[in-house]
Short mmCIF file of C-alpha atoms and ligand atoms in Angstrom, two decimals:
data_model
loop_
_atom_site.label_atom_id
_atom_site.label_comp_id
_atom_site.label_asym_id
_atom_site.label_seq_id
_atom_site.Cartn_x
_atom_site.Cartn_y
_atom_site.Cartn_z
CA MET A 29 35.28 10.64 12.02
CA THR A 30 34.22 9.90 8.53
CA LEU A 31 33.80 6.42 7.23
CA VAL A 32 34.18 4.73 3.73
CA GLY A 33 33.54 1.54 1.97
CA LEU A 34 32.46 -1.41 3.96
CA ALA A 35 32.78 0.37 7.33
CA LEU A 36 30.26 3.00 6.20
CA ALA A 37 27.73 0.38 4.74
CA GLY A 38 28.07 -1.48 8.03
CA ALA A 39 27.37 1.43 10.12
CA VAL A 40 24.39 2.59 7.94
CA LYS A 41 22.84 -0.83 8.22
CA ALA A 42 23.42 -1.07 12.00
CA ARG A 43 21.82 2.45 12.35
CA ALA A 44 18.75 1.32 10.36
CA ARG A 45 18.20 -1.57 12.44
CA GLU A 46 18.43 0.55 15.67
CA LEU A 47 15.78 2.71 14.03
CA GLY A 48 13.58 -0.34 14.05
CA PHE A 49 13.72 -1.28 10.42
CA ASP A 50 13.49 -5.26 9.90
CA ARG A 51 15.74 -5.48 6.94
CA VAL A 52 18.14 -3.08 5.03
CA ALA A 53 19.86 -3.15 1.67
CA ILE A 54 22.05 -0.87 -0.54
CA GLY A 55 22.09 -0.54 -4.03
CA PRO A 56 23.08 1.70 -7.10
CA ALA A 57 21.10 4.85 -8.03
CA GLY A 58 20.32 5.58 -11.54
CA PRO A 59 17.22 5.18 -13.73
CA PRO A 60 14.95 2.27 -12.51
CA GLU A 61 15.35 -0.97 -14.23
CA HIS A 62 11.73 -1.27 -15.22
CA GLY A 63 11.17 2.35 -16.22
CA PRO A 64 10.13 1.17 -19.66
CA ALA A 65 7.41 -1.01 -17.93
CA PHE A 66 6.10 1.82 -15.94
CA GLU A 67 5.70 4.09 -19.09
CA ARG A 68 3.88 1.31 -20.80
CA TRP A 69 1.60 0.89 -17.72
CA LEU A 70 0.89 4.59 -17.75
CA ALA A 71 0.21 4.62 -21.48
CA ALA A 72 -2.02 1.67 -21.21
CA GLY A 73 -4.26 3.67 -18.56
CA HIS A 74 -3.41 1.29 -15.86
CA ALA A 75 -2.84 3.97 -13.41
CA ALA A 76 -6.64 4.83 -13.44
CA THR A 77 -7.27 8.15 -12.00
CA MET A 78 -3.95 8.35 -10.04
CA ASP A 79 -2.72 11.31 -12.28
CA TYR A 80 0.01 12.00 -9.88
CA LEU A 81 1.94 8.91 -11.06
CA ALA A 82 1.98 10.59 -14.58
CA ARG A 83 2.78 13.94 -13.36
CA GLY A 84 5.79 12.80 -11.45
CA ARG A 85 6.80 10.39 -14.41
CA GLU A 86 10.32 12.24 -15.26
CA ASP A 87 11.24 11.94 -11.52
CA ARG A 88 10.27 8.50 -11.12
CA LEU A 89 12.38 7.46 -14.29
CA ASP A 90 15.39 9.39 -12.69
CA PRO A 91 16.16 9.63 -8.97
CA ASP A 92 19.00 11.99 -9.88
CA ARG A 93 16.27 14.67 -10.75
CA LEU A 94 15.11 14.33 -6.99
CA LEU A 95 18.54 14.30 -5.40
CA PRO A 96 21.45 15.69 -7.95
CA GLY A 97 24.49 13.79 -7.84
CA CYS A 98 22.39 10.62 -6.35
CA ARG A 99 24.81 7.69 -6.11
CA SER A 100 23.25 5.15 -3.90
CA VAL A 101 19.86 3.94 -2.47
CA VAL A 102 19.49 2.64 0.98
CA ALA A 103 16.31 0.56 0.98
CA VAL A 104 14.55 -0.56 4.24
CA ALA A 105 11.57 -2.90 5.15
CA LEU A 106 9.39 -2.44 7.87
CA VAL A 107 7.09 -5.55 8.81
CA TYR A 108 3.44 -4.60 9.60
CA ALA A 109 1.45 -8.04 9.56
CA ARG A 110 0.08 -9.01 12.94
CA ASP A 111 -1.81 -11.93 14.26
CA ASP A 112 -3.48 -10.43 17.03
CA ASP A 113 -5.89 -8.15 15.27
CA ASP A 114 -9.45 -7.77 16.53
CA PRO A 115 -11.90 -9.49 14.14
CA SER A 116 -13.78 -6.40 13.28
CA TRP A 117 -10.76 -5.22 11.47
CA THR A 118 -10.74 -8.17 8.95
CA PRO A 119 -12.37 -6.29 6.19
CA VAL A 120 -9.45 -3.85 6.20
CA ALA A 121 -6.13 -4.83 4.49
CA ARG A 122 -3.43 -5.43 7.13
CA TYR A 123 -1.29 -2.51 6.35
CA ALA A 124 -3.85 -0.01 7.29
CA ARG A 125 -5.03 -1.28 10.78
CA GLY A 126 -2.49 0.65 12.89
CA ARG A 127 -0.98 4.10 12.90
CA ASP A 128 -0.29 5.44 9.20
CA TYR A 129 3.06 4.19 8.14
CA HIS A 130 4.23 7.58 6.51
CA ASP A 131 3.99 9.09 10.04
CA VAL A 132 5.87 6.03 11.65
CA MET A 133 8.55 5.71 8.71
CA ARG A 134 9.48 9.09 7.55
CA PRO A 135 10.89 10.69 10.74
CA ARG A 136 13.10 7.50 10.96
CA LEU A 137 14.23 7.68 7.32
CA VAL A 138 15.17 11.31 7.80
CA GLU A 139 17.15 10.57 10.90
CA LEU A 140 18.89 7.53 8.78
CA GLY A 141 19.70 10.15 6.01
CA GLU A 142 21.18 12.47 8.84
CA PHE A 143 23.32 9.81 10.07
CA ILE A 144 24.72 8.79 6.64
CA ALA A 145 25.46 12.54 6.00
CA ARG A 146 27.38 12.65 9.28
CA ALA A 147 29.27 9.50 8.83
CA ALA A 148 30.17 9.97 5.31
CA GLY A 149 31.21 13.55 5.23
CA ALA A 150 29.95 16.98 5.25
CA ASP A 151 29.18 17.37 1.41
CA VAL A 152 27.03 14.37 1.56
CA ARG A 153 23.16 14.92 0.80
CA CYS A 154 20.35 12.66 1.20
CA ARG A 155 16.70 12.56 0.51
CA ALA A 156 14.11 10.28 2.38
CA ALA A 157 11.07 8.86 0.71
CA VAL A 158 8.22 6.56 1.65
CA ASP A 159 5.58 7.37 -0.91
CA THR A 160 6.34 10.75 -0.20
CA SER A 161 8.24 11.60 -3.32
CA ALA A 162 8.14 10.48 -6.86
CA VAL A 163 10.03 7.31 -6.51
CA LEU A 164 9.70 3.76 -8.01
CA GLU A 165 10.36 2.23 -4.61
CA ARG A 166 9.96 -1.42 -5.42
CA ASP A 167 12.15 -0.96 -8.42
CA LEU A 168 14.94 0.68 -6.58
CA ALA A 169 14.57 -1.67 -3.73
CA ALA A 170 14.65 -4.65 -5.69
CA ARG A 171 17.82 -3.59 -7.39
CA ALA A 172 19.46 -2.94 -3.93
CA GLY A 173 18.69 -6.50 -2.76
CA LEU A 174 15.95 -5.85 -0.44
CA GLY A 175 13.96 -8.60 -2.16
CA TRP A 176 12.64 -9.63 -5.40
CA ILE A 177 9.50 -8.19 -7.25
CA GLY A 178 6.67 -10.98 -7.24
CA LYS A 179 4.18 -11.76 -10.03
CA ASN A 180 1.69 -9.81 -7.83
CA THR A 181 3.91 -6.80 -8.18
CA ASN A 182 4.85 -6.84 -4.45
CA LEU A 183 8.53 -7.07 -3.05
CA LEU A 184 9.23 -10.17 -1.35
CA ASP A 185 11.69 -11.40 1.17
CA PRO A 186 12.35 -14.94 1.91
CA SER A 187 11.66 -14.55 5.56
CA LEU A 188 9.47 -11.47 5.76
CA GLY A 189 7.29 -12.50 2.98
CA SER A 190 5.69 -9.37 1.37
CA TRP A 191 3.94 -7.88 4.55
CA PHE A 192 6.29 -5.12 4.92
CA PHE A 193 6.54 -1.40 3.92
CA ILE A 194 9.37 0.04 1.84
CA GLY A 195 11.35 3.16 2.79
CA VAL A 196 14.22 4.58 0.59
CA VAL A 197 16.88 6.95 1.44
CA LEU A 198 18.67 8.63 -1.66
CA THR A 199 22.12 9.63 -0.99
CA THR A 200 25.08 11.08 -2.89
CA ALA A 201 27.24 8.99 -0.57
CA ARG A 202 29.54 6.23 -2.14
CA LEU A 203 28.43 3.17 -0.44
CA GLU A 204 29.17 -0.56 -0.95
CA TRP A 205 26.15 -2.42 -2.72
CA ASP A 206 24.56 -5.53 -1.77
CA ALA A 207 23.97 -8.59 -4.14
CA ARG A 208 20.49 -8.79 -5.66
CA GLU A 209 17.92 -11.42 -4.46
CA PRO A 210 16.93 -13.99 -7.09
CA ASP A 211 13.43 -14.26 -8.37
CA ARG A 212 11.75 -17.07 -6.33
CA CYS A 213 8.33 -17.19 -7.77
CA GLY A 214 9.05 -20.06 -9.99
CA THR A 215 6.07 -21.47 -11.78
CA CYS A 216 3.69 -20.33 -9.11
CA THR A 217 0.74 -18.20 -10.22
CA ALA A 218 -1.47 -18.32 -7.14
CA CYS A 219 -1.70 -14.53 -6.75
CA LEU A 220 -2.68 -14.03 -10.46
CA ASP A 221 -5.33 -16.90 -10.12
CA ALA A 222 -6.96 -15.76 -6.79
CA CYS A 223 -7.43 -12.03 -7.65
CA PRO A 224 -11.06 -11.62 -7.28
CA THR A 225 -11.37 -8.99 -10.12
CA GLN A 226 -8.92 -10.56 -12.32
CA ALA A 227 -6.70 -7.14 -12.05
CA PHE A 228 -3.50 -8.73 -13.40
CA VAL A 229 -3.14 -8.38 -17.18
CA GLY A 230 0.08 -10.76 -16.66
CA PRO A 231 2.72 -11.47 -14.27
CA TYR A 232 4.15 -8.16 -12.95
CA ALA A 233 1.56 -6.09 -14.30
CA LEU A 234 -1.51 -4.84 -12.48
CA ASP A 235 -4.30 -2.93 -13.98
CA ALA A 236 -5.29 -0.63 -11.18
CA ARG A 237 -8.58 0.12 -12.67
CA ARG A 238 -9.69 -3.45 -11.67
CA CYS A 239 -7.89 -3.69 -8.27
CA ILE A 240 -9.84 -3.61 -5.13
CA ALA A 241 -7.11 -1.71 -3.46
CA TYR A 242 -7.41 1.05 -5.89
CA LEU A 243 -11.21 0.92 -5.99
CA THR A 244 -11.57 1.16 -2.31
CA ILE A 245 -8.79 3.48 -1.42
CA GLU A 246 -8.01 5.87 -4.30
CA HIS A 247 -11.12 5.94 -6.45
CA ARG A 248 -13.24 8.91 -5.57
CA ASP A 249 -16.53 8.24 -7.38
CA ASP A 250 -19.12 5.46 -7.58
CA ILE A 251 -17.29 2.01 -7.74
CA PRO A 252 -18.31 0.50 -11.07
CA GLU A 253 -21.30 -1.99 -10.89
CA ALA A 254 -19.05 -4.69 -12.45
CA TYR A 255 -16.68 -4.79 -9.24
CA ARG A 256 -19.16 -4.21 -6.46
CA GLU A 257 -19.81 -7.91 -5.65
CA ALA A 258 -16.21 -8.86 -6.21
CA ILE A 259 -15.28 -6.37 -3.41
CA GLY A 260 -16.97 -8.76 -0.97
CA GLU A 261 -15.95 -7.94 2.49
CA TRP A 262 -13.06 -5.39 1.57
CA VAL A 263 -14.00 -2.04 3.26
CA PHE A 264 -10.37 -0.62 2.62
CA GLY A 265 -7.63 -2.06 0.58
CA CYS A 266 -7.23 -5.80 -0.23
CA ASP A 267 -4.84 -8.65 0.83
CA VAL A 268 -6.05 -11.50 -1.50
CA CYS A 269 -2.83 -11.58 -3.72
CA GLN A 270 -0.61 -11.64 -0.74
CA ASP A 271 -2.65 -13.85 1.64
CA VAL A 272 -2.39 -16.67 -1.14
CA CYS A 273 1.34 -16.33 -1.71
CA PRO A 274 3.32 -19.44 -0.32
CA TRP A 275 6.12 -16.97 0.66
CA ASN A 276 3.64 -15.43 3.22
CA ARG A 277 2.56 -18.74 5.08
CA LYS A 278 5.55 -18.32 7.56
CA ALA A 279 6.22 -14.67 7.04
CA ALA A 280 7.67 -12.81 10.19
CA ARG A 281 5.04 -10.67 12.24
CA ALA A 282 5.58 -7.04 12.98
CA ARG A 283 7.69 -6.02 15.98
CA GLU A 284 6.70 -2.36 15.54
CA PRO A 285 3.96 -1.49 18.14
CA ALA A 286 2.75 1.53 16.05
CA PHE A 287 1.13 -0.96 13.79
CA ALA A 288 -1.38 -2.65 16.49
CA PRO A 289 -4.92 -1.35 16.05
CA ALA A 290 -5.68 1.19 18.79
CA ALA A 291 -9.25 0.02 19.24
CA PRO A 292 -11.66 -2.30 17.46
CA LEU A 293 -12.93 -1.08 14.20
CA GLY A 294 -16.65 -1.66 15.29
CA PRO A 295 -19.73 -2.55 13.13
CA LEU A 296 -19.78 -1.56 9.66
CA GLU A 297 -23.18 0.15 10.38
CA ALA A 298 -21.46 2.68 12.70
CA LEU A 299 -18.93 3.38 10.08
CA LEU A 300 -21.86 4.17 7.49
CA ASP A 301 -23.24 6.57 9.94
CA LEU A 302 -20.09 8.42 10.87
CA ASP A 303 -20.36 12.06 10.82
CA ARG A 304 -17.52 14.53 9.97
CA GLU A 305 -16.33 15.00 13.75
CA GLY A 306 -16.43 11.28 14.23
CA PHE A 307 -14.34 10.50 11.14
CA HIS A 308 -11.79 13.04 12.17
CA ALA A 309 -11.57 11.61 15.61
CA ARG A 310 -11.39 8.09 14.47
CA PHE A 311 -9.27 8.12 11.43
CA ARG A 312 -6.86 11.05 11.69
CA GLY A 313 -3.29 9.50 11.86
CA SER A 314 -4.48 6.17 10.14
CA ALA A 315 -3.85 5.37 6.48
CA MET A 316 -7.45 4.85 6.13
CA TRP A 317 -7.73 8.55 5.93
CA ARG A 318 -6.70 8.35 2.43
CA ALA A 319 -10.07 6.99 1.45
CA LYS A 320 -11.90 10.16 2.76
CA ARG A 321 -15.11 9.96 4.83
CA SER A 322 -17.08 9.51 1.47
CA GLY A 323 -15.11 6.50 0.21
CA LEU A 324 -15.03 4.72 3.61
CA ARG A 325 -18.94 5.06 3.95
CA ARG A 326 -19.28 4.05 0.40
CA ASN A 327 -17.15 1.02 0.94
CA ALA A 328 -19.01 0.14 3.98
CA ALA A 329 -22.45 0.21 2.36
CA LEU A 330 -21.22 -2.12 -0.52
CA VAL A 331 -19.88 -4.57 2.06
CA LEU A 332 -23.28 -4.56 3.96
CA GLY A 333 -25.07 -5.19 0.66
CA ASN A 334 -22.62 -8.06 -0.08
CA ARG A 335 -23.27 -9.74 3.39
CA ARG A 336 -26.98 -9.53 2.58
CA ASP A 337 -27.77 -9.17 6.33
CA ARG A 338 -31.09 -7.66 7.05
CA ARG A 339 -29.88 -6.19 10.37
CA ALA A 340 -28.02 -3.52 8.22
CA VAL A 341 -31.24 -2.21 6.46
CA PRO A 342 -32.04 0.57 9.03
CA ALA A 343 -28.44 1.96 8.55
CA LEU A 344 -28.65 1.60 4.89
CA ARG A 345 -32.12 3.45 4.89
CA ARG A 346 -30.69 6.27 6.88
CA ALA A 347 -27.78 6.42 4.39
CA LEU A 348 -30.45 7.03 1.32
CA GLY A 349 -30.98 10.56 2.80
CA ASP A 350 -27.23 11.42 3.12
CA GLU A 351 -25.91 14.51 1.62
CA ASP A 352 -23.29 12.64 -0.41
CA VAL A 353 -24.61 11.14 -3.65
CA VAL A 354 -21.90 8.46 -3.79
CA VAL A 355 -22.88 7.09 -0.30
CA ARG A 356 -26.65 7.29 -1.38
CA ARG A 357 -26.02 5.38 -4.55
CA ALA A 358 -23.97 2.71 -2.77
CA ALA A 359 -26.78 2.36 0.13
CA GLN A 360 -29.46 1.96 -2.53
CA TRP A 361 -27.34 -0.60 -4.49
CA ALA A 362 -26.72 -2.52 -1.15
CA LEU A 363 -30.57 -2.32 -0.20
CA ASP A 364 -31.54 -3.76 -3.49
CA ARG A 365 -29.04 -6.60 -3.17
CA ILE A 366 -30.56 -7.40 0.29
CA GLU A 367 -34.00 -7.19 -1.03
CA SER A 368 -33.17 -9.28 -3.97
CA GLY A 369 -31.63 -11.90 -1.66
CA ASP A 370 -34.91 -12.16 0.16
CA LEU A 371 -36.74 -13.05 -2.99
CA GLU A 372 -34.04 -15.82 -3.83
C1 B12 B 419 0.39 3.46 -6.95
C2 B12 B 419 0.53 2.45 -5.72
C3 B12 B 419 -0.48 1.67 -5.66
C4 B12 B 419 -1.47 1.33 -6.60
C5 B12 B 419 -1.10 0.62 -7.95
C6 B12 B 419 -0.36 -0.57 -7.51
C7 B12 B 419 0.76 -1.01 -8.38
N1 B12 B 419 0.91 -2.51 -8.43
O1 B12 B 419 1.34 -0.34 -9.10
C8 B12 B 419 -2.80 0.65 -5.81
C9 B12 B 419 -3.66 1.53 -5.18
C10 B12 B 419 -3.49 -0.40 -6.57
C11 B12 B 419 -1.76 0.03 -4.61
C12 B12 B 419 -2.18 -1.10 -4.07
C13 B12 B 419 -1.39 -1.71 -2.99
N2 B12 B 419 -0.26 -1.06 -2.49
CO1 B12 B 419 0.63 0.50 -3.26
N3 B12 B 419 1.56 1.67 -3.94
C14 B12 B 419 1.44 2.54 -4.91
C15 B12 B 419 2.88 3.40 -5.06
C16 B12 B 419 2.51 5.00 -4.58
C17 B12 B 419 3.39 3.59 -6.53
C18 B12 B 419 3.39 2.25 -7.21
C19 B12 B 419 3.90 2.34 -8.54
O2 B12 B 419 4.63 3.28 -8.99
N4 B12 B 419 3.21 1.60 -9.45
C20 B12 B 419 3.51 1.60 -11.03
C21 B12 B 419 3.59 0.16 -11.68
C22 B12 B 419 4.00 0.32 -13.05
O3 B12 B 419 4.61 -0.27 -10.63
P1 B12 B 419 4.45 -1.89 -10.18
O4 B12 B 419 3.17 -2.18 -10.14
O5 B12 B 419 5.27 -1.72 -8.77
O6 B12 B 419 5.32 -2.40 -11.37
C23 B12 B 419 6.59 -2.65 -11.37
C24 B12 B 419 7.15 -4.12 -11.43
O7 B12 B 419 5.99 -4.89 -11.72
C25 B12 B 419 8.23 -4.01 -12.41
N5 B12 B 419 8.02 -5.00 -13.61
C26 B12 B 419 7.49 -4.77 -14.77
N6 B12 B 419 7.70 -5.79 -15.68
C27 B12 B 419 8.48 -6.57 -14.88
C28 B12 B 419 9.08 -7.92 -15.24
C29 B12 B 419 9.75 -8.60 -14.25
C30 B12 B 419 10.30 -9.88 -14.57
C31 B12 B 419 10.03 -8.12 -12.87
C32 B12 B 419 10.81 -8.81 -11.85
C33 B12 B 419 9.43 -6.82 -12.46
C34 B12 B 419 8.67 -6.21 -13.54
O8 B12 B 419 8.03 -2.79 -12.92
C35 B12 B 419 7.24 -2.01 -12.46
C36 B12 B 419 7.68 -0.50 -12.53
O9 B12 B 419 8.65 -0.36 -11.39
C37 B12 B 419 3.83 2.67 -4.14
C38 B12 B 419 4.79 3.44 -3.29
C39 B12 B 419 6.00 4.04 -4.40
N7 B12 B 419 6.06 5.33 -4.36
O10 B12 B 419 6.67 3.20 -5.02
C40 B12 B 419 2.92 2.08 -3.07
C41 B12 B 419 3.41 0.54 -2.80
C42 B12 B 419 3.84 -0.15 -3.92
N8 B12 B 419 2.21 -0.01 -2.18
C43 B12 B 419 2.31 -0.85 -1.24
C44 B12 B 419 1.25 -1.62 -0.73
C45 B12 B 419 1.50 -2.19 0.68
C46 B12 B 419 0.17 -1.84 -1.43
C47 B12 B 419 -0.87 -2.81 -1.06
C48 B12 B 419 -0.51 -4.36 -0.51
C49 B12 B 419 -2.03 -2.23 -0.12
C50 B12 B 419 -3.19 -3.15 0.13
N9 B12 B 419 -3.10 -4.25 0.78
O11 B12 B 419 -4.24 -2.84 -0.16
C51 B12 B 419 -1.76 -3.06 -2.54
C52 B12 B 419 -1.03 -4.25 -3.26
C53 B12 B 419 -1.59 -4.49 -4.64
C54 B12 B 419 -0.71 -4.98 -5.57
N10 B12 B 419 -0.88 -6.32 -5.95
O12 B12 B 419 0.17 -4.22 -6.20
C55 B12 B 419 3.77 -0.93 -0.67
C56 B12 B 419 4.31 -2.16 -1.26
C57 B12 B 419 5.33 -2.89 -0.43
C58 B12 B 419 5.86 -4.29 -1.10
N11 B12 B 419 6.31 -5.10 -0.05
O13 B12 B 419 5.95 -4.32 -2.12
C59 B12 B 419 4.31 0.42 -1.56
C60 B12 B 419 5.87 0.22 -1.93
C61 B12 B 419 4.40 1.46 -0.35
C62 B12 B 419 5.35 1.38 0.66
N12 B12 B 419 6.18 2.55 0.71
O14 B12 B 419 5.50 0.50 1.31
N13 B12 B 419 -0.68 0.62 -4.76
S1 SF4 B 420 -4.84 -6.25 -4.14
FE1 SF4 B 420 -6.74 -7.68 -4.49
S2 SF4 B 420 -7.92 -6.72 -6.29
FE2 SF4 B 420 -5.68 -5.75 -6.24
S3 SF4 B 420 -4.53 -7.25 -7.62
FE3 SF4 B 420 -4.26 -8.03 -5.33
S4 SF4 B 420 -5.91 -9.55 -5.12
FE4 SF4 B 420 -6.39 -8.45 -6.96
#
């Protein structure tokens, strides 16, 4: 039986909840509202080395290029924050402590797309995306009413806060659209003020070149000297601009078991010592894979330097003989920092 109008939208939302998503909203397709802001962001060099964002520019500015005839966007939220994390995980951003969200969400989004096609009629086509296609996810999700874009550029929901992933199903189906969420940031600037590297050039605009999440996850070379100290304890990603957000104080916790860490992260010295096999065994299937072995060990060395703990010296000295020059240079910086701390 094919469904139309409100009945179809209701069935799609019920199916999304059965698939485990915490919230779902439906909105129009068409060029994203803040496409011009995205273009200005690229032109200003704020994407740093993430060239794929410029390469997929045309598609990001027009979902119709990804799915010709696209009429509606089904946007879902899946909460990842938990309270029971092992303390050894705290230098890792919350989103990356359990299983890789792409692997968790994509099959469910594909299933949701198949459900929409079945329910709406044979000629309906769908395309699922969770970072996997060139889609401005926050923009389309905001227009669908999944939340509002906060000043820290994250999408927020009044009861979920911002600790959720976004997934999107583009569809040619005609679905009833939801109302938008109003902007509830008001005069608050907690996120902009708290950023350790002053990465925001203004509200809603992040210069990725300065962002700890970019530097520790996406950046492939040495982390510029100017940011090494500000990275503080962050071995992978950064949660500061979300931790300080008042909307996250009472935010919902994850129901999804896949986001529980499988085991303690362990000491950073062991991370620094990790060989290729160890890295594969430990991080395959985790979002932390993205930083690669080189990036994770570089970050671990910098954090050990920031801790100025002499117990890390043997592991850092071993890393001075590493084949990877980026790891070697990070270890040298850390050792210099520990030594200079001894002199203070
Ligand atoms: C590239 C990228 C990054 C980069 C750049 C981040 C950025 N702010 O652009 C880096 C590596 C830094 C990063 C970091 C993080 N990311 Co990221 N990232 C992406 C990715 C792949 C593309 C984002 C993008 O297109 N950026 C381009 C810029 C221009 O877009 P934007 O910053 O969102 O800016 C928009 C708004 O600010 C808006 N805008 C502009 N002016 C104005 C004015 C007003 C008034 C308003 C309302 C809006 C507005 O228009 C812009 C264009 O849409 C998306 C997935 C996807 N395909 O969308 C995930 C995604 C955005 N990331 C996500 C996450 C979880 C993170 C981190 C929290 C991870 C972490 N803890 O380390 C941090 C958060 C840092 C931050 N404050 O943004 C989630 C966000 C979920 C959510 N609830 O919002 C996404 C959606 C992935 C997912 N599928 O769940 N990320
Ligand atoms: S993730 Fe961290 S470094 Fe990046 S903008 Fe937010 S507070 Fe700043």
